[in-house]
PDB file of C-alpha atoms in Angstrom:
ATOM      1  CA  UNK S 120      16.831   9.690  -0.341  1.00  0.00           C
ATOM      2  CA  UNK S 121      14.643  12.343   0.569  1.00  0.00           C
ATOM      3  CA  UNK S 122      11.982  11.905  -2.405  1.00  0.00           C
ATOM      4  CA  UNK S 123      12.262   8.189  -1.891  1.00  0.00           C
ATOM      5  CA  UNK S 124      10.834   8.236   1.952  1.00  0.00           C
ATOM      6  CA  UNK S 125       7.945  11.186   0.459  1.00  0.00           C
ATOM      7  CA  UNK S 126       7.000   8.305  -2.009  1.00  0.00           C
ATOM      8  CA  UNK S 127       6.810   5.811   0.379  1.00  0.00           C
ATOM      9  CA  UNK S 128       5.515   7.559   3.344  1.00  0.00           C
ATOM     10  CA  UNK S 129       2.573   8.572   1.055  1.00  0.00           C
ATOM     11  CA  UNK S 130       1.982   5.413  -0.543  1.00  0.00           C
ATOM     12  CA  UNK S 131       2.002   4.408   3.401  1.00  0.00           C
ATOM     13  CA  UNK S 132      -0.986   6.452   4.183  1.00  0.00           C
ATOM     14  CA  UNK S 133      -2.804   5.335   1.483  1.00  0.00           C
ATOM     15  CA  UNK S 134      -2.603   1.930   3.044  1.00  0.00           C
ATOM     16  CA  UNK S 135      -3.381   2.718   6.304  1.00  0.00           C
ATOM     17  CA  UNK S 136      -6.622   5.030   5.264  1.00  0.00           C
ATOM     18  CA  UNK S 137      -7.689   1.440   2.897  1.00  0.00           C
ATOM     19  CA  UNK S 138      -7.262  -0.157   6.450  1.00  0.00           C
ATOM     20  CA  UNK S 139      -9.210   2.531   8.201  1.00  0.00           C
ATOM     21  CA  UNK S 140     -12.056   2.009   5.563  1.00  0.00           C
ATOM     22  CA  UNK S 141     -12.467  -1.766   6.192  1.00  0.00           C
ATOM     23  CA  UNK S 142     -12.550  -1.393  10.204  1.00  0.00           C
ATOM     24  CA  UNK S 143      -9.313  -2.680  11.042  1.00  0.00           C
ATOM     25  CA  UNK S 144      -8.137  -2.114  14.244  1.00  0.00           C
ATOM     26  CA  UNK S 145      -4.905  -2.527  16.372  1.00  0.00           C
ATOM     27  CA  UNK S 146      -2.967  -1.637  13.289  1.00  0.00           C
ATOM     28  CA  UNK S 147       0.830  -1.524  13.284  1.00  0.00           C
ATOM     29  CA  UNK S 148       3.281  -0.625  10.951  1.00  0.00           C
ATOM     30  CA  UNK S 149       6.194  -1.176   9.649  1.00  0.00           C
ATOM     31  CA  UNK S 150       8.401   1.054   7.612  1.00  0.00           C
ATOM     32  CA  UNK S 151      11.860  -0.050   6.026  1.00  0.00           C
ATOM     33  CA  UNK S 152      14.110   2.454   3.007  1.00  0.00           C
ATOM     34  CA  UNK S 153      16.823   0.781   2.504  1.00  0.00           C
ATOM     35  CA  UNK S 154      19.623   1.423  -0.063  1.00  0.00           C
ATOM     36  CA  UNK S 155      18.022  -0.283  -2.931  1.00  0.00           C
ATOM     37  CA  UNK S 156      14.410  -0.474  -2.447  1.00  0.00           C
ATOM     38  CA  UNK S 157      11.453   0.281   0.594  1.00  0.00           C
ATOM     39  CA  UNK S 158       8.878  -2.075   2.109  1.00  0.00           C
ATOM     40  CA  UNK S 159       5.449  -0.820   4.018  1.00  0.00           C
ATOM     41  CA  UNK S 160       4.114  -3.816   5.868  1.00  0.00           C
ATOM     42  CA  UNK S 161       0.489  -2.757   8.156  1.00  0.00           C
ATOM     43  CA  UNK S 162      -0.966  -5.211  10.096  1.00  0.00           C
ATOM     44  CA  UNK S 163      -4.102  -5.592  12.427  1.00  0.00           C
ATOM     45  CA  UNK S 164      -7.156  -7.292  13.508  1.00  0.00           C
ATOM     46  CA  UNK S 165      -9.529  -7.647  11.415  1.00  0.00           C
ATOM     47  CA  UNK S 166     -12.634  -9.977  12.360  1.00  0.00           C
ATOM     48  CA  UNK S 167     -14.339  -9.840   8.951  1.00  0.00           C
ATOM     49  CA  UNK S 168     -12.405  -8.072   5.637  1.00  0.00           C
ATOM     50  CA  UNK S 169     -13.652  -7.343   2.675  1.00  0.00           C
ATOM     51  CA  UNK S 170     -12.070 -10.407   0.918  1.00  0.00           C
ATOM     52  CA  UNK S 171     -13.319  -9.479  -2.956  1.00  0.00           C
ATOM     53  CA  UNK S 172     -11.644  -5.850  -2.233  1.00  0.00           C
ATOM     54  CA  UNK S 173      -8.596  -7.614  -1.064  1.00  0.00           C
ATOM     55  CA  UNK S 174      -8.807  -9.877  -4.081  1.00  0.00           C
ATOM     56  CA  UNK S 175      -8.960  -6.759  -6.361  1.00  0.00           C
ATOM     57  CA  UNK S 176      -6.004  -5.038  -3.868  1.00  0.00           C
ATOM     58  CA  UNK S 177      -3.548  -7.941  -4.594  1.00  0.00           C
ATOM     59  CA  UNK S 178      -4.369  -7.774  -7.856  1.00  0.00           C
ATOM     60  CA  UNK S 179      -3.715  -3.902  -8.364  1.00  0.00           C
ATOM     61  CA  UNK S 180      -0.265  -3.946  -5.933  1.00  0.00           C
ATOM     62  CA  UNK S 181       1.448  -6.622  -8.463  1.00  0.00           C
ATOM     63  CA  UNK S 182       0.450  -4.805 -11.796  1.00  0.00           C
ATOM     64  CA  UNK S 183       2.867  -3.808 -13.580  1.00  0.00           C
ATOM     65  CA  UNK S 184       5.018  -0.470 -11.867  1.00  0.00           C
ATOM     66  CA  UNK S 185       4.616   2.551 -14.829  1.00  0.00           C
ATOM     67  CA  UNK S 186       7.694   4.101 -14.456  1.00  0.00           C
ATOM     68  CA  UNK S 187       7.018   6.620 -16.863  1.00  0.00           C
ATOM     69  CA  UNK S 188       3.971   8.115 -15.086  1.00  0.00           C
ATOM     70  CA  UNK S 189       5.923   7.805 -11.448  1.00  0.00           C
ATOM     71  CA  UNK S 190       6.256  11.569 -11.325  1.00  0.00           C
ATOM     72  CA  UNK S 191       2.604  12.095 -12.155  1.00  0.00           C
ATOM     73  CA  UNK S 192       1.205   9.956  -9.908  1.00  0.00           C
ATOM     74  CA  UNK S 193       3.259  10.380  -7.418  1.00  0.00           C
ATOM     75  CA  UNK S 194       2.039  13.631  -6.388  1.00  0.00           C
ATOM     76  CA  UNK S 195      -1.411  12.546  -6.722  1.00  0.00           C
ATOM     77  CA  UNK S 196      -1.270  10.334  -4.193  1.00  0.00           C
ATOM     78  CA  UNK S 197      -3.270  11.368  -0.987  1.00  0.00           C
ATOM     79  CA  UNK S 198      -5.542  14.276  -2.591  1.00  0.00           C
ATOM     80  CA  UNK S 199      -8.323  12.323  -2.813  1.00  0.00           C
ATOM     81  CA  UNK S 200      -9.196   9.035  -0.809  1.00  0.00           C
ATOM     82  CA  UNK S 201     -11.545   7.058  -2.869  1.00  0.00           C
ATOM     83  CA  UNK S 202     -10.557   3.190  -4.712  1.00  0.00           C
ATOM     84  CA  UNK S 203      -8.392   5.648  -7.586  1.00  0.00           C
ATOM     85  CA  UNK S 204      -5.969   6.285  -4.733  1.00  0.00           C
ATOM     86  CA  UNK S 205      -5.252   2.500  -4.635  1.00  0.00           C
ATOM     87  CA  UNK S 206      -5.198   2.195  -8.262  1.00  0.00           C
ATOM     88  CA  UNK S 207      -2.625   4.918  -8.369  1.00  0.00           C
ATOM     89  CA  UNK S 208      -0.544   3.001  -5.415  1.00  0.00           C
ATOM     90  CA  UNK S 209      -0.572  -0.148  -7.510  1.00  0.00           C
ATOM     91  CA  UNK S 210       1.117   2.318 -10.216  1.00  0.00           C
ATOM     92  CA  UNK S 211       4.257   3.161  -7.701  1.00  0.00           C
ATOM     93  CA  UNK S 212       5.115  -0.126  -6.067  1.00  0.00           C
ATOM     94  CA  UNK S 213       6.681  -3.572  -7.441  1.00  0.00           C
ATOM     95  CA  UNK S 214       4.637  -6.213  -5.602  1.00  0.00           C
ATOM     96  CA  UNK S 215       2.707  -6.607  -2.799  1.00  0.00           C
ATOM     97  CA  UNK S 216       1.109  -9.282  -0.699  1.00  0.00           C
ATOM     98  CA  UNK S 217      -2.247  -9.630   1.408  1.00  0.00           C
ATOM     99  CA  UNK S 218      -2.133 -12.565   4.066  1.00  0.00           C
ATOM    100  CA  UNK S 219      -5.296 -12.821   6.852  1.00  0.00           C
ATOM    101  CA  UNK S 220      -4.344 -15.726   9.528  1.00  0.00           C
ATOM    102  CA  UNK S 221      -6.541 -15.691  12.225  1.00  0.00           C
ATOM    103  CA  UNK S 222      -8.070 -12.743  12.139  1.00  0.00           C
ATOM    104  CA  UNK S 223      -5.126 -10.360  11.658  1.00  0.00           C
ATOM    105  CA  UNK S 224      -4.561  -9.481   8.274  1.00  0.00           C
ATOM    106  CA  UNK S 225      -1.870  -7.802   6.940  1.00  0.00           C
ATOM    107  CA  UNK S 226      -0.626  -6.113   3.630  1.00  0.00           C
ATOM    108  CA  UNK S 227       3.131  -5.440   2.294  1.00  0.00           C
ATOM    109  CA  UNK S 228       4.183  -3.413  -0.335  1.00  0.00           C
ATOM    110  CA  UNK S 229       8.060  -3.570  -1.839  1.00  0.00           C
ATOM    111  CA  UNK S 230       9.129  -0.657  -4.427  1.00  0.00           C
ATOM    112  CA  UNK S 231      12.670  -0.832  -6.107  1.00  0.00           C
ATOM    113  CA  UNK S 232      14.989   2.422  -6.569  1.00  0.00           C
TER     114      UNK S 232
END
């Protein structure tokens, strides 16, 4: 269980720094490891995201999860915060989805065990 909340606690971060980047404030988070599978959900205000990088964030968190190159990435994640980091992100989690309703946008990511 250990390993599993280092996984998601860093794929976390990575979400909140992309959040950082594009000036959202007020964020809140929520963090859920259960049995089977963990969910990241941040959420804040946002008065006027990126939407093309969101676009290209949706489309990287529901690529296909790489199993095989978990353990690689894994430990990659938070060395270096530049788009990669993301990219790498998309690589550990299942799905993810990107809503922005008046003016507070917010991002979940699921991973399976």
């Amino acid at each position: 269980m250990k390993h599993k909340r280092e996984k998601l606690m860093r794929i976390m971060n990575e979400l909140v720094i992309f959040c950082e980047n594009i000036n959202m404030c007020d964020i809140n988070i929520n963090f859920k490891l259960a049995k089977n599978h963990g969910e990241v959900t941040v959420s804040g205000y946002s008065e006027n995201p990126p939407l093309e990088r969101l676009k290209n964030l949706e489309y990287i968190l529901n690529a296909p999860r790489q199993e095989e190159l978990e353990e690689y990435y894994w430990a990659l994640v938070g060395e270096d915060h530049g788009h990669q980091e993301l990219e790498m992100v998309g690589i550990l989690v299942d799905g993810g989805t990107i809503n922005y309703v008046d003016q507070i946008l917010t991002i979940c990511i699921y991973r399976k065990d």
